[in-house]
Amino acid sequence: MNTVSQNQLTSVCVYCGSSFGSDPAHEAAATRLGQIIAEAGLRLVYGGGSVGLMGTVANAALESGGKVTGIIPRFLEKREVMLDSLEDLVITNDMHERKHLMFERADAFIALPGGIGTLEEAVEMMTWAQLGQHKKPVLLANINGFWSPLLELLDHMRAQGYIRPDTEVPYLVAKKIEDILPMLQQSVSDGKTEQAGNFAKVTEL
């Protein structure tokens, strides 16, 4: 099972959109998250692009003196406009290798707003945790309620009996960017990821 070494947070993977979306708060959140990660001395691991929220969080971390690792598959070099200024840029053969390396190089995972790719990456990490394959924390940055529909769907799955108490999906939810690192650091220091039931109801998020 993959765990965080010595219960210490040294790197975080950020999943997010390669576009900006329609809510300006999302770009502001990505900027602040990149700054906070750098200020904390953590390495940012992300998808390697220079556009949208991906580029925003990476550039914010770099401009704040942070360490950034970009991981991008060869076929997305042009579509996501690979960030050439990165000192640590890994080009993979396919998406599977990209996601595997992002998982291996990060101690925790943060999902900012994004599209179907962001959703898939975050849910995959939640699924692996549910299946006991890792204990790295997974956090949904619920900026302006962006992830609330997903949280409602998870509640619906519980109500329908598809997510049972013995197979709960572990994840964290933060409304504010400033709350993210303290929540992740607490989870890592405890050596576990808290279950969803320990957090606020969707209506409060």
PDB file of N, CA and C in Angstrom, residues 4-101:
ATOM      1  N   VAL A   4       2.205   8.031   2.729  1.00  0.00           N
ATOM      2  CA  VAL A   4       3.091   9.182   2.744  1.00  0.00           C
ATOM      3  C   VAL A   4       4.274   8.857   3.639  1.00  0.00           C
ATOM      4  N   SER A   5       5.490   9.024   3.120  1.00  0.00           N
ATOM      5  CA  SER A   5       6.681   8.646   3.864  1.00  0.00           C
ATOM      6  C   SER A   5       6.835   9.471   5.127  1.00  0.00           C
ATOM      7  N   GLN A   6       7.034   8.787   6.237  1.00  0.00           N
ATOM      8  CA  GLN A   6       7.312   9.411   7.529  1.00  0.00           C
ATOM      9  C   GLN A   6       6.240  10.429   7.928  1.00  0.00           C
ATOM     10  N   ASN A   7       5.002  10.207   7.443  1.00  0.00           N
ATOM     11  CA  ASN A   7       3.884  11.088   7.800  1.00  0.00           C
ATOM     12  C   ASN A   7       4.222  12.556   7.595  1.00  0.00           C
ATOM     13  N   GLN A   8       4.921  12.858   6.514  1.00  0.00           N
ATOM     14  CA  GLN A   8       5.321  14.233   6.240  1.00  0.00           C
ATOM     15  C   GLN A   8       4.922  14.618   4.824  1.00  0.00           C
ATOM     16  N   LEU A   9       4.263  15.760   4.700  1.00  0.00           N
ATOM     17  CA  LEU A   9       3.823  16.246   3.402  1.00  0.00           C
ATOM     18  C   LEU A   9       4.955  17.016   2.734  1.00  0.00           C
ATOM     19  N   THR A  10       5.414  16.533   1.580  1.00  0.00           N
ATOM     20  CA  THR A  10       6.497  17.208   0.859  1.00  0.00           C
ATOM     21  C   THR A  10       6.089  17.643  -0.543  1.00  0.00           C
ATOM     22  N   SER A  11       5.038  17.041  -1.078  1.00  0.00           N
ATOM     23  CA  SER A  11       4.595  17.384  -2.427  1.00  0.00           C
ATOM     24  C   SER A  11       3.092  17.189  -2.546  1.00  0.00           C
ATOM     25  N   VAL A  12       2.467  17.989  -3.395  1.00  0.00           N
ATOM     26  CA  VAL A  12       1.030  17.856  -3.625  1.00  0.00           C
ATOM     27  C   VAL A  12       0.760  17.878  -5.123  1.00  0.00           C
ATOM     28  N   CYS A  13      -0.165  17.047  -5.550  1.00  0.00           N
ATOM     29  CA  CYS A  13      -0.599  17.019  -6.935  1.00  0.00           C
ATOM     30  C   CYS A  13      -1.886  17.825  -7.049  1.00  0.00           C
ATOM     31  N   VAL A  14      -1.936  18.722  -8.016  1.00  0.00           N
ATOM     32  CA  VAL A  14      -3.140  19.517  -8.247  1.00  0.00           C
ATOM     33  C   VAL A  14      -3.747  19.127  -9.587  1.00  0.00           C
ATOM     34  N   TYR A  15      -5.002  18.685  -9.543  1.00  0.00           N
ATOM     35  CA  TYR A  15      -5.776  18.426 -10.747  1.00  0.00           C
ATOM     36  C   TYR A  15      -6.645  19.652 -11.011  1.00  0.00           C
ATOM     37  N   CYS A  16      -6.717  20.108 -12.249  1.00  0.00           N
ATOM     38  CA  CYS A  16      -7.554  21.266 -12.558  1.00  0.00           C
ATOM     39  C   CYS A  16      -7.722  21.396 -14.063  1.00  0.00           C
ATOM     40  N   GLY A  17      -8.567  22.327 -14.466  1.00  0.00           N
ATOM     41  CA  GLY A  17      -8.903  22.480 -15.865  1.00  0.00           C
ATOM     42  C   GLY A  17      -7.805  23.110 -16.705  1.00  0.00           C
ATOM     43  N   SER A  18      -7.803  22.772 -17.990  1.00  0.00           N
ATOM     44  CA  SER A  18      -6.897  23.415 -18.942  1.00  0.00           C
ATOM     45  C   SER A  18      -7.568  24.631 -19.578  1.00  0.00           C
ATOM     46  N   SER A  19      -8.718  25.024 -19.025  1.00  0.00           N
ATOM     47  CA  SER A  19      -9.384  26.273 -19.396  1.00  0.00           C
ATOM     48  C   SER A  19      -9.705  27.008 -18.099  1.00  0.00           C
ATOM     49  N   PHE A  20     -10.281  28.200 -18.214  1.00  0.00           N
ATOM     50  CA  PHE A  20     -10.532  29.018 -17.027  1.00  0.00           C
ATOM     51  C   PHE A  20     -11.948  28.882 -16.479  1.00  0.00           C
ATOM     52  N   GLY A  21     -12.876  28.380 -17.261  1.00  0.00           N
ATOM     53  CA  GLY A  21     -14.253  28.327 -16.812  1.00  0.00           C
ATOM     54  C   GLY A  21     -14.875  29.713 -16.807  1.00  0.00           C
ATOM     55  N   SER A  22     -16.073  29.822 -16.245  1.00  0.00           N
ATOM     56  CA  SER A  22     -16.816  31.079 -16.288  1.00  0.00           C
ATOM     57  C   SER A  22     -16.797  31.855 -14.981  1.00  0.00           C
ATOM     58  N   ASP A  23     -16.247  31.261 -13.919  1.00  0.00           N
ATOM     59  CA  ASP A  23     -16.230  31.910 -12.609  1.00  0.00           C
ATOM     60  C   ASP A  23     -14.823  32.447 -12.324  1.00  0.00           C
ATOM     61  N   PRO A  24     -14.647  33.764 -12.252  1.00  0.00           N
ATOM     62  CA  PRO A  24     -13.318  34.340 -11.988  1.00  0.00           C
ATOM     63  C   PRO A  24     -12.700  33.870 -10.676  1.00  0.00           C
ATOM     64  N   ALA A  25     -13.539  33.414  -9.745  1.00  0.00           N
ATOM     65  CA  ALA A  25     -13.027  32.942  -8.460  1.00  0.00           C
ATOM     66  C   ALA A  25     -12.150  31.710  -8.625  1.00  0.00           C
ATOM     67  N   HIS A  26     -12.375  30.952  -9.681  1.00  0.00           N
ATOM     68  CA  HIS A  26     -11.584  29.739  -9.896  1.00  0.00           C
ATOM     69  C   HIS A  26     -10.138  30.084 -10.244  1.00  0.00           C
ATOM     70  N   GLU A  27      -9.945  31.069 -11.102  1.00  0.00           N
ATOM     71  CA  GLU A  27      -8.587  31.486 -11.447  1.00  0.00           C
ATOM     72  C   GLU A  27      -7.883  32.095 -10.240  1.00  0.00           C
ATOM     73  N   ALA A  28      -8.620  32.888  -9.472  1.00  0.00           N
ATOM     74  CA  ALA A  28      -8.041  33.484  -8.262  1.00  0.00           C
ATOM     75  C   ALA A  28      -7.633  32.399  -7.275  1.00  0.00           C
ATOM     76  N   ALA A  29      -8.456  31.358  -7.162  1.00  0.00           N
ATOM     77  CA  ALA A  29      -8.150  30.252  -6.254  1.00  0.00           C
ATOM     78  C   ALA A  29      -6.909  29.498  -6.712  1.00  0.00           C
ATOM     79  N   ALA A  30      -6.787  29.282  -8.029  1.00  0.00           N
ATOM     80  CA  ALA A  30      -5.615  28.584  -8.563  1.00  0.00           C
ATOM     81  C   ALA A  30      -4.345  29.385  -8.307  1.00  0.00           C
ATOM     82  N   THR A  31      -4.437  30.698  -8.481  1.00  0.00           N
ATOM     83  CA  THR A  31      -3.281  31.560  -8.217  1.00  0.00           C
ATOM     84  C   THR A  31      -2.859  31.472  -6.764  1.00  0.00           C
ATOM     85  N   ARG A  32      -3.818  31.599  -5.879  1.00  0.00           N
ATOM     86  CA  ARG A  32      -3.495  31.581  -4.446  1.00  0.00           C
ATOM     87  C   ARG A  32      -2.974  30.211  -4.016  1.00  0.00           C
ATOM     88  N   LEU A  33      -3.533  29.150  -4.566  1.00  0.00           N
ATOM     89  CA  LEU A  33      -3.068  27.812  -4.198  1.00  0.00           C
ATOM     90  C   LEU A  33      -1.615  27.620  -4.612  1.00  0.00           C
ATOM     91  N   GLY A  34      -1.260  28.049  -5.819  1.00  0.00           N
ATOM     92  CA  GLY A  34       0.132  27.944  -6.253  1.00  0.00           C
ATOM     93  C   GLY A  34       1.066  28.700  -5.337  1.00  0.00           C
ATOM     94  N   GLN A  35       0.650  29.893  -4.917  1.00  0.00           N
ATOM     95  CA  GLN A  35       1.462  30.697  -4.005  1.00  0.00           C
ATOM     96  C   GLN A  35       1.626  30.002  -2.654  1.00  0.00           C
ATOM     97  N   ILE A  36       0.539  29.484  -2.129  1.00  0.00           N
ATOM     98  CA  ILE A  36       0.568  28.844  -0.811  1.00  0.00           C
ATOM     99  C   ILE A  36       1.443  27.595  -0.825  1.00  0.00           C
ATOM    100  N   ILE A  37       1.339  26.804  -1.889  1.00  0.00           N
ATOM    101  CA  ILE A  37       2.163  25.599  -2.001  1.00  0.00           C
ATOM    102  C   ILE A  37       3.644  25.971  -1.999  1.00  0.00           C
ATOM    103  N   ALA A  38       3.999  27.006  -2.759  1.00  0.00           N
ATOM    104  CA  ALA A  38       5.395  27.450  -2.815  1.00  0.00           C
ATOM    105  C   ALA A  38       5.855  28.000  -1.476  1.00  0.00           C
ATOM    106  N   GLU A  39       5.023  28.819  -0.847  1.00  0.00           N
ATOM    107  CA  GLU A  39       5.379  29.424   0.437  1.00  0.00           C
ATOM    108  C   GLU A  39       5.584  28.372   1.522  1.00  0.00           C
ATOM    109  N   ALA A  40       4.901  27.244   1.392  1.00  0.00           N
ATOM    110  CA  ALA A  40       5.038  26.162   2.370  1.00  0.00           C
ATOM    111  C   ALA A  40       6.248  25.278   2.095  1.00  0.00           C
ATOM    112  N   GLY A  41       6.961  25.554   1.000  1.00  0.00           N
ATOM    113  CA  GLY A  41       8.134  24.756   0.664  1.00  0.00           C
ATOM    114  C   GLY A  41       7.800  23.393   0.095  1.00  0.00           C
ATOM    115  N   LEU A  42       6.590  23.238  -0.430  1.00  0.00           N
ATOM    116  CA  LEU A  42       6.165  21.966  -1.004  1.00  0.00           C
ATOM    117  C   LEU A  42       6.376  21.970  -2.514  1.00  0.00           C
ATOM    118  N   ARG A  43       6.545  20.795  -3.071  1.00  0.00           N
ATOM    119  CA  ARG A  43       6.644  20.667  -4.529  1.00  0.00           C
ATOM    120  C   ARG A  43       5.248  20.507  -5.116  1.00  0.00           C
ATOM    121  N   LEU A  44       4.967  21.265  -6.170  1.00  0.00           N
ATOM    122  CA  LEU A  44       3.719  21.125  -6.914  1.00  0.00           C
ATOM    123  C   LEU A  44       3.918  20.123  -8.042  1.00  0.00           C
ATOM    124  N   VAL A  45       3.061  19.133  -8.093  1.00  0.00           N
ATOM    125  CA  VAL A  45       3.027  18.181  -9.197  1.00  0.00           C
ATOM    126  C   VAL A  45       1.725  18.440  -9.953  1.00  0.00           C
ATOM    127  N   TYR A  46       1.819  18.618 -11.255  1.00  0.00           N
ATOM    128  CA  TYR A  46       0.598  18.918 -12.013  1.00  0.00           C
ATOM    129  C   TYR A  46       0.749  18.438 -13.453  1.00  0.00           C
ATOM    130  N   GLY A  47      -0.235  18.737 -14.292  1.00  0.00           N
ATOM    131  CA  GLY A  47      -0.306  18.153 -15.624  1.00  0.00           C
ATOM    132  C   GLY A  47       0.593  18.706 -16.693  1.00  0.00           C
ATOM    133  N   GLY A  48       1.424  19.704 -16.386  1.00  0.00           N
ATOM    134  CA  GLY A  48       2.452  20.152 -17.313  1.00  0.00           C
ATOM    135  C   GLY A  48       2.047  21.180 -18.349  1.00  0.00           C
ATOM    136  N   GLY A  49       0.771  21.585 -18.364  1.00  0.00           N
ATOM    137  CA  GLY A  49       0.318  22.554 -19.352  1.00  0.00           C
ATOM    138  C   GLY A  49       0.521  23.990 -18.909  1.00  0.00           C
ATOM    139  N   SER A  50       0.408  24.922 -19.877  1.00  0.00           N
ATOM    140  CA  SER A  50       0.591  26.343 -19.570  1.00  0.00           C
ATOM    141  C   SER A  50      -0.700  27.134 -19.721  1.00  0.00           C
ATOM    142  N   VAL A  51      -1.796  26.452 -20.028  1.00  0.00           N
ATOM    143  CA  VAL A  51      -3.058  27.144 -20.278  1.00  0.00           C
ATOM    144  C   VAL A  51      -4.070  26.859 -19.168  1.00  0.00           C
ATOM    145  N   GLY A  52      -5.073  27.739 -19.070  1.00  0.00           N
ATOM    146  CA  GLY A  52      -6.147  27.547 -18.112  1.00  0.00           C
ATOM    147  C   GLY A  52      -5.677  27.564 -16.673  1.00  0.00           C
ATOM    148  N   LEU A  53      -6.430  26.882 -15.819  1.00  0.00           N
ATOM    149  CA  LEU A  53      -6.084  26.835 -14.403  1.00  0.00           C
ATOM    150  C   LEU A  53      -4.773  26.098 -14.176  1.00  0.00           C
ATOM    151  N   MET A  54      -4.458  25.139 -15.055  1.00  0.00           N
ATOM    152  CA  MET A  54      -3.179  24.424 -14.930  1.00  0.00           C
ATOM    153  C   MET A  54      -2.007  25.392 -15.013  1.00  0.00           C
ATOM    154  N   GLY A  55      -2.020  26.224 -16.034  1.00  0.00           N
ATOM    155  CA  GLY A  55      -0.945  27.195 -16.182  1.00  0.00           C
ATOM    156  C   GLY A  55      -0.924  28.208 -15.059  1.00  0.00           C
ATOM    157  N   THR A  56      -2.111  28.570 -14.586  1.00  0.00           N
ATOM    158  CA  THR A  56      -2.211  29.560 -13.512  1.00  0.00           C
ATOM    159  C   THR A  56      -1.561  29.068 -12.230  1.00  0.00           C
ATOM    160  N   VAL A  57      -1.898  27.855 -11.805  1.00  0.00           N
ATOM    161  CA  VAL A  57      -1.364  27.344 -10.544  1.00  0.00           C
ATOM    162  C   VAL A  57       0.141  27.125 -10.651  1.00  0.00           C
ATOM    163  N   ALA A  58       0.613  26.644 -11.803  1.00  0.00           N
ATOM    164  CA  ALA A  58       2.045  26.394 -11.981  1.00  0.00           C
ATOM    165  C   ALA A  58       2.838  27.692 -11.996  1.00  0.00           C
ATOM    166  N   ASN A  59       2.375  28.667 -12.755  1.00  0.00           N
ATOM    167  CA  ASN A  59       3.092  29.944 -12.836  1.00  0.00           C
ATOM    168  C   ASN A  59       3.089  30.676 -11.501  1.00  0.00           C
ATOM    169  N   ALA A  60       1.989  30.574 -10.763  1.00  0.00           N
ATOM    170  CA  ALA A  60       1.928  31.213  -9.449  1.00  0.00           C
ATOM    171  C   ALA A  60       2.947  30.597  -8.502  1.00  0.00           C
ATOM    172  N   ALA A  61       3.089  29.265  -8.559  1.00  0.00           N
ATOM    173  CA  ALA A  61       4.078  28.593  -7.718  1.00  0.00           C
ATOM    174  C   ALA A  61       5.493  28.984  -8.127  1.00  0.00           C
ATOM    175  N   LEU A  62       5.757  29.011  -9.417  1.00  0.00           N
ATOM    176  CA  LEU A  62       7.089  29.378  -9.906  1.00  0.00           C
ATOM    177  C   LEU A  62       7.443  30.811  -9.533  1.00  0.00           C
ATOM    178  N   GLU A  63       6.500  31.725  -9.712  1.00  0.00           N
ATOM    179  CA  GLU A  63       6.749  33.132  -9.404  1.00  0.00           C
ATOM    180  C   GLU A  63       6.957  33.372  -7.911  1.00  0.00           C
ATOM    181  N   SER A  64       6.482  32.418  -7.095  1.00  0.00           N
ATOM    182  CA  SER A  64       6.672  32.513  -5.644  1.00  0.00           C
ATOM    183  C   SER A  64       7.893  31.733  -5.185  1.00  0.00           C
ATOM    184  N   GLY A  65       8.710  31.291  -6.142  1.00  0.00           N
ATOM    185  CA  GLY A  65       9.938  30.573  -5.810  1.00  0.00           C
ATOM    186  C   GLY A  65       9.754  29.106  -5.515  1.00  0.00           C
ATOM    187  N   GLY A  66       8.644  28.543  -5.943  1.00  0.00           N
ATOM    188  CA  GLY A  66       8.354  27.151  -5.640  1.00  0.00           C
ATOM    189  C   GLY A  66       8.963  26.161  -6.617  1.00  0.00           C
ATOM    190  N   LYS A  67       8.925  24.894  -6.224  1.00  0.00           N
ATOM    191  CA  LYS A  67       9.400  23.791  -7.063  1.00  0.00           C
ATOM    192  C   LYS A  67       8.192  23.161  -7.747  1.00  0.00           C
ATOM    193  N   VAL A  68       8.295  22.977  -9.053  1.00  0.00           N
ATOM    194  CA  VAL A  68       7.158  22.484  -9.833  1.00  0.00           C
ATOM    195  C   VAL A  68       7.591  21.344 -10.747  1.00  0.00           C
ATOM    196  N   THR A  69       6.835  20.266 -10.716  1.00  0.00           N
ATOM    197  CA  THR A  69       7.028  19.144 -11.631  1.00  0.00           C
ATOM    198  C   THR A  69       5.814  19.051 -12.543  1.00  0.00           C
ATOM    199  N   GLY A  70       6.049  19.141 -13.844  1.00  0.00           N
ATOM    200  CA  GLY A  70       4.976  18.996 -14.819  1.00  0.00           C
ATOM    201  C   GLY A  70       5.081  17.652 -15.509  1.00  0.00           C
ATOM    202  N   ILE A  71       3.948  16.969 -15.660  1.00  0.00           N
ATOM    203  CA  ILE A  71       3.936  15.649 -16.291  1.00  0.00           C
ATOM    204  C   ILE A  71       2.856  15.658 -17.371  1.00  0.00           C
ATOM    205  N   ILE A  72       3.273  15.497 -18.611  1.00  0.00           N
ATOM    206  CA  ILE A  72       2.335  15.641 -19.725  1.00  0.00           C
ATOM    207  C   ILE A  72       2.589  14.558 -20.771  1.00  0.00           C
ATOM    208  N   PRO A  73       1.541  13.957 -21.317  1.00  0.00           N
ATOM    209  CA  PRO A  73       1.741  12.968 -22.380  1.00  0.00           C
ATOM    210  C   PRO A  73       2.090  13.653 -23.697  1.00  0.00           C
ATOM    211  N   ARG A  74       2.828  12.964 -24.516  1.00  0.00           N
ATOM    212  CA  ARG A  74       3.332  13.550 -25.755  1.00  0.00           C
ATOM    213  C   ARG A  74       2.211  14.099 -26.645  1.00  0.00           C
ATOM    214  N   PHE A  75       1.078  13.402 -26.692  1.00  0.00           N
ATOM    215  CA  PHE A  75       0.022  13.830 -27.608  1.00  0.00           C
ATOM    216  C   PHE A  75      -0.701  15.100 -27.146  1.00  0.00           C
ATOM    217  N   LEU A  76      -0.432  15.542 -25.897  1.00  0.00           N
ATOM    218  CA  LEU A  76      -1.049  16.765 -25.401  1.00  0.00           C
ATOM    219  C   LEU A  76      -0.086  17.949 -25.361  1.00  0.00           C
ATOM    220  N   GLU A  77       1.123  17.763 -25.861  1.00  0.00           N
ATOM    221  CA  GLU A  77       2.130  18.832 -25.820  1.00  0.00           C
ATOM    222  C   GLU A  77       1.613  20.131 -26.430  1.00  0.00           C
ATOM    223  N   LYS A  78       0.919  20.026 -27.558  1.00  0.00           N
ATOM    224  CA  LYS A  78       0.416  21.229 -28.232  1.00  0.00           C
ATOM    225  C   LYS A  78      -0.955  21.638 -27.707  1.00  0.00           C
ATOM    226  N   ARG A  79      -1.815  20.680 -27.461  1.00  0.00           N
ATOM    227  CA  ARG A  79      -3.178  20.994 -27.025  1.00  0.00           C
ATOM    228  C   ARG A  79      -3.183  21.715 -25.689  1.00  0.00           C
ATOM    229  N   GLU A  80      -2.379  21.258 -24.748  1.00  0.00           N
ATOM    230  CA  GLU A  80      -2.323  21.890 -23.430  1.00  0.00           C
ATOM    231  C   GLU A  80      -1.138  22.847 -23.327  1.00  0.00           C
ATOM    232  N   VAL A  81      -0.459  23.093 -24.431  1.00  0.00           N
ATOM    233  CA  VAL A  81       0.645  24.054 -24.537  1.00  0.00           C
ATOM    234  C   VAL A  81       1.644  23.845 -23.392  1.00  0.00           C
ATOM    235  N   MET A  82       2.455  22.828 -23.543  1.00  0.00           N
ATOM    236  CA  MET A  82       3.434  22.434 -22.529  1.00  0.00           C
ATOM    237  C   MET A  82       4.222  23.633 -21.994  1.00  0.00           C
ATOM    238  N   LEU A  83       4.380  23.694 -20.679  1.00  0.00           N
ATOM    239  CA  LEU A  83       5.091  24.802 -20.036  1.00  0.00           C
ATOM    240  C   LEU A  83       6.594  24.542 -20.112  1.00  0.00           C
ATOM    241  N   ASP A  84       7.231  25.087 -21.137  1.00  0.00           N
ATOM    242  CA  ASP A  84       8.643  24.805 -21.412  1.00  0.00           C
ATOM    243  C   ASP A  84       9.594  25.361 -20.360  1.00  0.00           C
ATOM    244  N   SER A  85       9.143  26.342 -19.589  1.00  0.00           N
ATOM    245  CA  SER A  85      10.031  26.979 -18.612  1.00  0.00           C
ATOM    246  C   SER A  85      10.289  26.112 -17.387  1.00  0.00           C
ATOM    247  N   LEU A  86       9.583  24.995 -17.273  1.00  0.00           N
ATOM    248  CA  LEU A  86       9.776  24.115 -16.121  1.00  0.00           C
ATOM    249  C   LEU A  86      11.129  23.423 -16.179  1.00  0.00           C
ATOM    250  N   GLU A  87      11.817  23.387 -15.043  1.00  0.00           N
ATOM    251  CA  GLU A  87      13.077  22.648 -14.961  1.00  0.00           C
ATOM    252  C   GLU A  87      12.817  21.151 -14.861  1.00  0.00           C
ATOM    253  N   ASP A  88      11.691  20.787 -14.247  1.00  0.00           N
ATOM    254  CA  ASP A  88      11.345  19.377 -14.079  1.00  0.00           C
ATOM    255  C   ASP A  88      10.081  19.092 -14.885  1.00  0.00           C
ATOM    256  N   LEU A  89      10.267  18.773 -16.145  1.00  0.00           N
ATOM    257  CA  LEU A  89       9.155  18.497 -17.050  1.00  0.00           C
ATOM    258  C   LEU A  89       9.309  17.092 -17.607  1.00  0.00           C
ATOM    259  N   VAL A  90       8.316  16.260 -17.358  1.00  0.00           N
ATOM    260  CA  VAL A  90       8.351  14.862 -17.785  1.00  0.00           C
ATOM    261  C   VAL A  90       7.335  14.661 -18.903  1.00  0.00           C
ATOM    262  N   ILE A  91       7.788  14.113 -20.016  1.00  0.00           N
ATOM    263  CA  ILE A  91       6.898  13.814 -21.139  1.00  0.00           C
ATOM    264  C   ILE A  91       6.680  12.304 -21.181  1.00  0.00           C
ATOM    265  N   THR A  92       5.435  11.894 -21.087  1.00  0.00           N
ATOM    266  CA  THR A  92       5.112  10.468 -21.032  1.00  0.00           C
ATOM    267  C   THR A  92       4.576   9.984 -22.376  1.00  0.00           C
ATOM    268  N   ASN A  93       4.481   8.668 -22.492  1.00  0.00           N
ATOM    269  CA  ASN A  93       3.983   8.072 -23.732  1.00  0.00           C
ATOM    270  C   ASN A  93       2.469   8.126 -23.839  1.00  0.00           C
ATOM    271  N   ASP A  94       1.787   8.093 -22.679  1.00  0.00           N
ATOM    272  CA  ASP A  94       0.325   8.080 -22.705  1.00  0.00           C
ATOM    273  C   ASP A  94      -0.238   8.588 -21.382  1.00  0.00           C
ATOM    274  N   MET A  95      -1.570   8.626 -21.291  1.00  0.00           N
ATOM    275  CA  MET A  95      -2.238   9.123 -20.093  1.00  0.00           C
ATOM    276  C   MET A  95      -2.008   8.219 -18.890  1.00  0.00           C
ATOM    277  N   HIS A  96      -1.954   6.922 -19.129  1.00  0.00           N
ATOM    278  CA  HIS A  96      -1.769   5.986 -18.021  1.00  0.00           C
ATOM    279  C   HIS A  96      -0.437   6.241 -17.314  1.00  0.00           C
ATOM    280  N   GLU A  97       0.616   6.427 -18.101  1.00  0.00           N
ATOM    281  CA  GLU A  97       1.923   6.707 -17.514  1.00  0.00           C
ATOM    282  C   GLU A  97       1.912   8.052 -16.802  1.00  0.00           C
ATOM    283  N   ARG A  98       1.256   9.028 -17.393  1.00  0.00           N
ATOM    284  CA  ARG A  98       1.162  10.358 -16.768  1.00  0.00           C
ATOM    285  C   ARG A  98       0.514  10.255 -15.392  1.00  0.00           C
ATOM    286  N   LYS A  99      -0.644   9.600 -15.333  1.00  0.00           N
ATOM    287  CA  LYS A  99      -1.374   9.518 -14.065  1.00  0.00           C
ATOM    288  C   LYS A  99      -0.606   8.708 -13.028  1.00  0.00           C
ATOM    289  N   HIS A 100       0.083   7.654 -13.488  1.00  0.00           N
ATOM    290  CA  HIS A 100       0.872   6.843 -12.562  1.00  0.00           C
ATOM    291  C   HIS A 100       2.007   7.662 -11.954  1.00  0.00           C
ATOM    292  N   LEU A 101       2.703   8.433 -12.776  1.00  0.00           N
ATOM    293  CA  LEU A 101       3.811   9.247 -12.269  1.00  0.00           C
ATOM    294  C   LEU A 101       3.313  10.353 -11.347  1.00  0.00           C
TER     295      LEU A 101
END
